[in-house]
C-alpha positions as a printed NumPy array, in Angstrom:
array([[133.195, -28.117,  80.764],
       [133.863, -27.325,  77.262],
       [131.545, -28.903,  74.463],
       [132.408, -28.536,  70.83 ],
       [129.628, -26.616,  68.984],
       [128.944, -29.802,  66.738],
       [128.201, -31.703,  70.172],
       [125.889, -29.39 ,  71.223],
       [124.286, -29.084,  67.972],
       [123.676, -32.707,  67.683],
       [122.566, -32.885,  71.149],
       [119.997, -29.729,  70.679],
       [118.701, -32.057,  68.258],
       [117.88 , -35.076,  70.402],
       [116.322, -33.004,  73.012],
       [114.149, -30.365,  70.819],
       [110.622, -31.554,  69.547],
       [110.204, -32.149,  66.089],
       [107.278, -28.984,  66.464],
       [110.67 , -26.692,  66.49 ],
       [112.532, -27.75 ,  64.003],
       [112.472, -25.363,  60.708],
       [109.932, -25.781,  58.214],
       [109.158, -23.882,  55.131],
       [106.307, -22.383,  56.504],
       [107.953, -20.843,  59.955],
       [109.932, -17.953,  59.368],
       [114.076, -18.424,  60.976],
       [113.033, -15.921,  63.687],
       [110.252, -17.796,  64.692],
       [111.971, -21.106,  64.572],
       [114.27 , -19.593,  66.848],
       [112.166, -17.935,  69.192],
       [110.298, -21.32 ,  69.715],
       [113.986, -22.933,  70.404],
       [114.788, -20.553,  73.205],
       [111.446, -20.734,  74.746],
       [112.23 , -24.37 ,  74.681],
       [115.748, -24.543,  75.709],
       [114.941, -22.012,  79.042],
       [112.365, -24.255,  79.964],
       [114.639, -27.465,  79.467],
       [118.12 , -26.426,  80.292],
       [118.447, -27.323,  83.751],
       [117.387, -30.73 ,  83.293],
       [119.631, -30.993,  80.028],
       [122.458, -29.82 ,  82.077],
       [121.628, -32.503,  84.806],
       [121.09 , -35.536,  82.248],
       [124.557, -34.377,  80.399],
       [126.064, -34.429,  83.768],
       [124.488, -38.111,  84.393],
       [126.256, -38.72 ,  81.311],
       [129.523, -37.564,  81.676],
       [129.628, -39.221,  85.037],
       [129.196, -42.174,  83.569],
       [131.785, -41.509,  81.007],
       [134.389, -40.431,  84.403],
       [133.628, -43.958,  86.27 ],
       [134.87 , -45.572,  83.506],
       [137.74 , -43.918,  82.555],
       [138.689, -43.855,  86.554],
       [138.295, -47.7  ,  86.067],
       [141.187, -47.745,  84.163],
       [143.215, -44.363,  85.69 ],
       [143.023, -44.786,  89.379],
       [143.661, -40.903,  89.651],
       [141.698, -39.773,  87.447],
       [138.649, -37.734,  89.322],
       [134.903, -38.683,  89.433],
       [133.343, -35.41 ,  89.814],
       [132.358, -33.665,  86.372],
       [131.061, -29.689,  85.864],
       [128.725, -29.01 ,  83.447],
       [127.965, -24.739,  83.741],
       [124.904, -23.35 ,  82.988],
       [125.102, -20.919,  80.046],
       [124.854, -17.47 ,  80.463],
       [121.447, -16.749,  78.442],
       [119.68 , -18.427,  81.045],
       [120.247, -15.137,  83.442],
       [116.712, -13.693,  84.069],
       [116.005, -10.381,  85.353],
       [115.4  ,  -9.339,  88.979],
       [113.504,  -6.939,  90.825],
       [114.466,  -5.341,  94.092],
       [112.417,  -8.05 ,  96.683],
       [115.041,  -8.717,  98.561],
       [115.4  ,  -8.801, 102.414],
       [117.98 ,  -8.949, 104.147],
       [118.948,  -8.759, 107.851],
       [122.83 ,  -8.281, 107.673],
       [124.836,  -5.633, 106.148],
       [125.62 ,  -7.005, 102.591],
       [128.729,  -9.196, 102.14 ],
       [130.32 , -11.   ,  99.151],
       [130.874, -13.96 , 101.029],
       [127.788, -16.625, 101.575],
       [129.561, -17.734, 104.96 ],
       [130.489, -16.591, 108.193],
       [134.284, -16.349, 109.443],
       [134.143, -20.092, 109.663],
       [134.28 , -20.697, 106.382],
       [136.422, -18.627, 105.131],
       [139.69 , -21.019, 105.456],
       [139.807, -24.089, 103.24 ],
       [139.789, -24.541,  99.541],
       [136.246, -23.749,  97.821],
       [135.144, -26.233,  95.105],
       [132.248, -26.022,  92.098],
       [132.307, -23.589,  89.578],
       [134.396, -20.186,  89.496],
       [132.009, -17.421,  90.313],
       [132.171, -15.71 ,  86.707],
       [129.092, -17.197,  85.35 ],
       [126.044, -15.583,  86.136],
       [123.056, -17.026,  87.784],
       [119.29 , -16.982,  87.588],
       [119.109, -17.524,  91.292],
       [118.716, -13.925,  93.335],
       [119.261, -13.451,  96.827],
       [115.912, -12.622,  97.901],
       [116.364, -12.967, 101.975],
       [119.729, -13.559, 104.314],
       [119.938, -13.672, 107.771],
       [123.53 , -13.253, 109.906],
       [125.702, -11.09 , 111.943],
       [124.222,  -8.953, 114.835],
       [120.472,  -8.47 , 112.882],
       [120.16 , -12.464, 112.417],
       [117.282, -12.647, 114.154],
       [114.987, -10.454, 112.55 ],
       [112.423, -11.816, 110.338],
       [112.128, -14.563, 112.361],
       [109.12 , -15.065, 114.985],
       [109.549, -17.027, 117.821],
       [107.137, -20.384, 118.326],
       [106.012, -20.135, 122.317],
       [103.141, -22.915, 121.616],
       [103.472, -26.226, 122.538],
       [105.141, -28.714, 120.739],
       [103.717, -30.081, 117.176],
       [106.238, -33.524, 117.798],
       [105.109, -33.9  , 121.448],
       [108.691, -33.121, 122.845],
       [109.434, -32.452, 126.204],
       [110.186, -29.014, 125.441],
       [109.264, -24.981, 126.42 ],
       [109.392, -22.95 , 123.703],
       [110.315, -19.534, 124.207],
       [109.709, -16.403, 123.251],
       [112.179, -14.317, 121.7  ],
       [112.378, -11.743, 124.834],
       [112.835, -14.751, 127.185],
       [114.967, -16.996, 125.328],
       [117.114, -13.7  , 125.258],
       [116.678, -12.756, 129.141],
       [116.996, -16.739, 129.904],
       [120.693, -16.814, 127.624],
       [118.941, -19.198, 124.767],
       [120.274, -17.185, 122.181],
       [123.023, -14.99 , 121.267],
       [125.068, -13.396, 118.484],
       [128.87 , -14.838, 119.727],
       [131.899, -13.166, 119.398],
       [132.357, -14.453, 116.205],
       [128.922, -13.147, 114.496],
       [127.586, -16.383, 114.432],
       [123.719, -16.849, 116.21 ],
       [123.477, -19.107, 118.747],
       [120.268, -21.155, 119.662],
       [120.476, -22.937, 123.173],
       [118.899, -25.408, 124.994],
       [118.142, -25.106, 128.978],
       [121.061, -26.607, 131.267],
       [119.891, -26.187, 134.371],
       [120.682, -29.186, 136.718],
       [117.37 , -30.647, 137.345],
       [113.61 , -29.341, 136.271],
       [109.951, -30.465, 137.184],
       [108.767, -30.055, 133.929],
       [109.715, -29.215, 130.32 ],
       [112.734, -28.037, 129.475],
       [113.656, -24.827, 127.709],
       [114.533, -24.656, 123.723],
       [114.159, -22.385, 121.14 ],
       [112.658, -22.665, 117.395],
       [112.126, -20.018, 115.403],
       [110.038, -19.174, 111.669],
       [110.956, -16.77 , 108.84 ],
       [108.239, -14.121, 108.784],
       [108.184, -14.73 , 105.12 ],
       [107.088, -17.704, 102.559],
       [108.504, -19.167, 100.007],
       [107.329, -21.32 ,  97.122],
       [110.296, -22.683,  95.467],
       [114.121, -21.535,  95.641],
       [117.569, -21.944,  96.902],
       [117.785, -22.333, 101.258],
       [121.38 , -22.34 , 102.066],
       [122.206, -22.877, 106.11 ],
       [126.01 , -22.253, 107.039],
       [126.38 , -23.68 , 110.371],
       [129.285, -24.522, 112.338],
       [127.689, -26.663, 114.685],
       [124.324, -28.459, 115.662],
       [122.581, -29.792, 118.556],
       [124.162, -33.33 , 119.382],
       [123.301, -36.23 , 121.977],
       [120.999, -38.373, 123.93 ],
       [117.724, -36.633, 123.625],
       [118.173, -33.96 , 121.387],
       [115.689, -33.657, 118.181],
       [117.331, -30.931, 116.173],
       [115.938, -29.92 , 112.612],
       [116.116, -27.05 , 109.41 ],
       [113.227, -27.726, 107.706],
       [110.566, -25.926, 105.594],
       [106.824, -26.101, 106.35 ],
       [103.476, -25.038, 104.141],
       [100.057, -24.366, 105.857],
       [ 97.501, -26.433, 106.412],
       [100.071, -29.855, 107.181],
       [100.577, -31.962, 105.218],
       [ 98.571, -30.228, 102.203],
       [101.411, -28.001, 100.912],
       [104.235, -30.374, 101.871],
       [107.296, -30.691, 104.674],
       [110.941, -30.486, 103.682],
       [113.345, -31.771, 105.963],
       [116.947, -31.049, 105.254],
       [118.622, -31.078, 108.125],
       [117.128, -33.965, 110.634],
       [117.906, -36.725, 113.073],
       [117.986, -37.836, 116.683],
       [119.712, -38.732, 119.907],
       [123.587, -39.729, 118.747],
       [122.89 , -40.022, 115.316],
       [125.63 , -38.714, 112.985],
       [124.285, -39.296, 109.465],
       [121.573, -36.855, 108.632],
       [118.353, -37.782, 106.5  ],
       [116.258, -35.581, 104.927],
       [112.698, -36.529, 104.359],
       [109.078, -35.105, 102.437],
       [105.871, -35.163, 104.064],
       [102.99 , -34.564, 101.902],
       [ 99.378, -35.156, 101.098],
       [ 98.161, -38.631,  99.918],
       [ 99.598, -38.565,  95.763],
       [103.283, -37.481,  96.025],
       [105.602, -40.41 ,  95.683],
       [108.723, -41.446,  94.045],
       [109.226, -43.945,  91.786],
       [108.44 , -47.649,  93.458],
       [111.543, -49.123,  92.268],
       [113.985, -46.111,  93.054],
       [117.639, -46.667,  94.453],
       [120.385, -44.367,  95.253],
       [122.163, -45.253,  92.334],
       [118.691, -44.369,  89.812],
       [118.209, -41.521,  91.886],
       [121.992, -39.891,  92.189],
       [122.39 , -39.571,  95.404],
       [125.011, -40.796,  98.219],
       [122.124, -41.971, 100.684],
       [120.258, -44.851, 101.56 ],
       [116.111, -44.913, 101.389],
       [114.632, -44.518, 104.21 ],
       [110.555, -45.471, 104.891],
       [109.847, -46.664, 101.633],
       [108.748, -44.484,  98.509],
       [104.993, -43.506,  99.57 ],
       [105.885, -39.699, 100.911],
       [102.317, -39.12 , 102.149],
       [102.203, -38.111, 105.896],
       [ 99.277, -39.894, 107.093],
       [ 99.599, -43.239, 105.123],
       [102.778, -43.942, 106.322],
       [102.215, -42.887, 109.886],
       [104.615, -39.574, 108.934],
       [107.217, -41.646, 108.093],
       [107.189, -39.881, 104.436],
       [110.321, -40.822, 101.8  ],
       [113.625, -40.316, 103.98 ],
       [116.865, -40.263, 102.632],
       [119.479, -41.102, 105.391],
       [123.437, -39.379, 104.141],
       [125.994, -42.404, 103.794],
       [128.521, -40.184, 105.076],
       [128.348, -39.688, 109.56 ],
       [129.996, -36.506, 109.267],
       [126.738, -35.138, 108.159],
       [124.993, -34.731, 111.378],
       [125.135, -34.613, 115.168],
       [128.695, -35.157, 116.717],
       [129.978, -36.115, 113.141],
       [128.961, -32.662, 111.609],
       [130.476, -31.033, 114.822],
       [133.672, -32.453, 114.228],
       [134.77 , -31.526, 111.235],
       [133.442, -27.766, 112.166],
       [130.487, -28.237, 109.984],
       [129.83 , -27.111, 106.507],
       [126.401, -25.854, 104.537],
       [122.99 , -27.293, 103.28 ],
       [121.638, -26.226, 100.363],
       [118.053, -27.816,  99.223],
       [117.612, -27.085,  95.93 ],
       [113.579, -26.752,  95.222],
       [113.125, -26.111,  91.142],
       [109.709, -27.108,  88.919],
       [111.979, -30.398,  88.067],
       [113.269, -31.73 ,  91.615],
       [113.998, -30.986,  95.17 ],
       [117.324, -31.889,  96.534],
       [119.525, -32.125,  99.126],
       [123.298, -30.815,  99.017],
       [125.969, -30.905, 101.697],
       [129.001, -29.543, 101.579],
       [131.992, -29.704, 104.239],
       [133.719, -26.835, 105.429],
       [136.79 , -26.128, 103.12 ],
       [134.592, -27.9  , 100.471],
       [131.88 , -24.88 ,  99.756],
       [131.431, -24.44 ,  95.85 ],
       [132.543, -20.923,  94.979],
       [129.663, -20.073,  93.191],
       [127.839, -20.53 ,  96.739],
       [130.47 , -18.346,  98.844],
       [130.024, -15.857,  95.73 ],
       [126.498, -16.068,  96.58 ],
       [125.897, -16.876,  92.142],
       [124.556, -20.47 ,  93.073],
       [124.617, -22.295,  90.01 ],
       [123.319, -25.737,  91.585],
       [124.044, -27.92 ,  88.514],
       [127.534, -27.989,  89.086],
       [127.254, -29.118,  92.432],
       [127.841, -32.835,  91.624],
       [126.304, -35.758,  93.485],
       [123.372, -34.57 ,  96.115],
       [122.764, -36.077,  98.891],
       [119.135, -36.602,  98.658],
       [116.788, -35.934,  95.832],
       [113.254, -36.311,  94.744],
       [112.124, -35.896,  91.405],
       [108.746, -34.551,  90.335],
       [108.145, -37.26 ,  87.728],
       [106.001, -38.868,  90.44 ],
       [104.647, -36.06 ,  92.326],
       [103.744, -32.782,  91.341],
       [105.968, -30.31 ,  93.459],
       [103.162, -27.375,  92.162],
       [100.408, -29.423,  93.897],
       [102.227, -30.588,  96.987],
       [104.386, -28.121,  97.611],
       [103.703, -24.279,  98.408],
       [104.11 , -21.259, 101.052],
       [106.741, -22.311, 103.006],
       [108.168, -21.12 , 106.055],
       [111.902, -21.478, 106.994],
       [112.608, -23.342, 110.403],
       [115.097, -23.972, 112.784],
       [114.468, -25.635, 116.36 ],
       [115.408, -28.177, 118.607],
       [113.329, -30.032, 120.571],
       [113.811, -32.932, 122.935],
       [112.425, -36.83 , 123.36 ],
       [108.928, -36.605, 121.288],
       [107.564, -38.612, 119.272],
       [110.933, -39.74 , 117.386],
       [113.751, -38.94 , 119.762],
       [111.547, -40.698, 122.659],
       [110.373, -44.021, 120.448],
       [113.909, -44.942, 120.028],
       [115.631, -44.212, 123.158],
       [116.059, -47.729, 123.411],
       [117.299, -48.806, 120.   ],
       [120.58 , -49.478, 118.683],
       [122.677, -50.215, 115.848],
       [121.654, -47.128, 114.137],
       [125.173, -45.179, 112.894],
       [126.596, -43.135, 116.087],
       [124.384, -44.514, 117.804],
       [125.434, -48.169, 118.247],
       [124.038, -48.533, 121.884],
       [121.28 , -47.459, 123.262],
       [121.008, -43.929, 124.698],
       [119.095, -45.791, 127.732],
       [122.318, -47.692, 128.014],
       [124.613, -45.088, 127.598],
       [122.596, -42.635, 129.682],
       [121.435, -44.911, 132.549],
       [117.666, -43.672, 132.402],
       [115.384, -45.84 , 131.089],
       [113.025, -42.981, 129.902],
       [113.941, -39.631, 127.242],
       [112.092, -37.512, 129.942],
       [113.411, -38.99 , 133.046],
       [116.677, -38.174, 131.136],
       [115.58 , -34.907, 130.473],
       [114.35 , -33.577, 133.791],
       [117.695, -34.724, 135.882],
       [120.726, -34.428, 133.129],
       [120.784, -30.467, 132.259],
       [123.989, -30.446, 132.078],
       [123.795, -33.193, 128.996],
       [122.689, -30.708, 127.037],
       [125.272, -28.291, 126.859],
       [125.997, -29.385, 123.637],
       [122.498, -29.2  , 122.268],
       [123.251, -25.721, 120.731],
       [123.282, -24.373, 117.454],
       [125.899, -22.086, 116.071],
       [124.455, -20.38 , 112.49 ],
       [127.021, -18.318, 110.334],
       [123.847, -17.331, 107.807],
       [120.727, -18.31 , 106.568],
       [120.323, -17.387, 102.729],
       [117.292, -17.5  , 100.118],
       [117.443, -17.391,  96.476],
       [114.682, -17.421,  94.077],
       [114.93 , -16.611,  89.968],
       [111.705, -14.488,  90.863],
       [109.954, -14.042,  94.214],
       [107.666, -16.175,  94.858],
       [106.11 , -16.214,  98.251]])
């Protein structure tokens, strides 16, 4: 987007504090030096309010031009670059592309990759070495599923996971025919932490059906202290994804929040009170609009990538189809602020993310029945799931279902192109 140096002046003006403005007793190098400081601090949420704005300004004009389109860039400028250091892992030889072979076709969207980006690659994860840096849960289940977690050496000798022909990893669930106890599943941890960053998942498909519990989520110690992130989450048939905070009593969004205050193309879920234990874990949910986002939906279209964007001003929620993956993303120069509309998004205004939020692991598992997939075995009328899975299975129990139906579950795989981490500095 291209903004007339007047316009920008004028707008520098509204958002700068009076305290930077010249005055005969600050020197112009000083008066500039406090401006910059300013402006690096502010710029991302400038860019996101002008982008607000200039929405705005593109609903009305496609009120009157019917082909006129609704999504508006605004580009980060260049002088917000920062330097790097070399704390980056990665487990893949490196690659200019920020998918697997899956996402190659199609025709990218966002911003041309020529801008450069304050957000490093600081950890990626795909082809034959996706697996390392991970560590494999073999405990029971948090959620109360009625799963066996492996470990990575018997998840590998059992066939639970697997780098396919096409270099995408592959995390199974058990199919054998009939079991007296749990089944088997997989979910595994990044070795490393993370406070704050970029967490990109290309997949091209997820765990779907009756049963199944699938999630990408990010975890800090001591639950719910240092906060839950789900991005990627849902149940049984479900085919519109929500993603959903957990955190200690204090974090909250704004009591009289909607999707259209908030930006996003969701409905709330649970109410605005994120804390885990006053809402029973319910925390803030965000369920997508859009049922291609999950499950059976997500599968069909061949997938697409996540992104959760976690800054000092918001985290949020982006999804992006296959064919549909910003180029600044596949050019692995994310430059989230001309990503458009995000699917789900919670602003600190109401809860401090440095409080709530810290040390997080990455993690991606699947288990079955619990203590969501199980409570609503019997509900319907939720979308993709419009009848029961007790109806539609026969069983009138998750487990029953479970322990006779293996072969139910041969979809209850997923298939991972990469895994990527950016950070403007590292910051475990």
């Amino acid at each position: 987007m291209y903004l007339p140096p007047a316009l920008l002046l004028l707008l520098s003006a509204q958002v700068a504090p009076a305290a930077y403005a010249f005055a005969p007793h600050r020197s112009l190098a000083d008066a500039t030096e406090r401006f910059h400081r300013f402006a690096k601090r502010h710029s991302a949420r400038f860019a996101r309010d002008l982008r607000v704005v200039f929405q705005g300004l593109a609903v009305d004009q496609a009120e009157s031009d019917p082909n006129a389109s609704h999504r508006v860039y605004c580009v980060r400028p260049d002088d917000l670059s920062a330097g790097f250091g070399s704390n980056t892992t990665s487990t893949s030889p490196a690659t200019s592309s920020a998918t697997g072979s899956a996402s190659a076709s199609g025709t990218s969207s966002g911003a041309a990759p020529t801008a450069t980006s304050p957000w490093k690659l600081v950890e990626s994860h795909s082809g034959k070495n996706f697996f390392d840096g991970f560590s494999f849960w073999d405990l029971a289940d948090p959620t109360n599923g009625a799963v066996d977690y492996q470990s990575q050496e018997d998840a590998e000798s059992g066939g639970l996971i697997e780098i396919n022909d096409d270099g995408n990893a592959v995390l199974k669930v058990d199919t054998t025919s009939t079991i007296s106890g749990n089944r088997k599943s997989v979910r595994i941890t990044t070795e490393n932490t993370f406070t704050g960053g970029i967490f990109v998942l290309d997949a091209v498909h997820m765990p779907q059906g009756c049963g199944s519990w699938p999630a990408f989520w990010s975890n800090g110690p001591d639950w719910p202290t240092f906060g839950e992130i789900d991005i990627i989450e849902g149940v049984n048939d479900y085919t519109n994804n929500q993603a959903t905070l957990h955190t200690a009593s204090g974090c909250q969004i704004a009591s009289n929040s909607t999707a259209q205050s908030l930006g996003i193309s969701s409905t709330l879920i649970g109410g605005t009170n994120c804390a885990a234990l006053e809402t029973s874990n319910q925390g803030c949910g965000m369920r997508s609009d859009s049922n291609t986002t999950y499950g059976s939906g997500f599968n069909s279209i061949g997938g697409g990538v996540y992104a959760m964007v976690w800054d000092d001003d918001e985290i949020a929620v982006y999804f992006f189809p296959q064919g549909s993956i910003p180029q600044d993303l596949t050019a692995e120069v994310p430059l989230p602020e001309t990503w458009g509309t995000p699917m789900a998004r919670w602003p600190a205004t109401n809860c401090d993310l440095d409080t709530f939020f810290k040390n997080h692991s990455i993690i991606i598992n699947t288990t079955l029945c619990g203590d969501w997939a199980g409570s609503v075995w019997t509900a319907s009328g939720i979308p993709g799931q419009e009848t029961s899975c007790a109806q539609r299975t026969g069983y009138s129990t998750c487990e029953d279902f479970v322990h006779n139906s293996g072969a139910s579950f041969g979809k209850a795989y997923w298939e991972i192109s990469s895994l990527k981490v950016y950070q403007t500095t590292r910051q475990s």
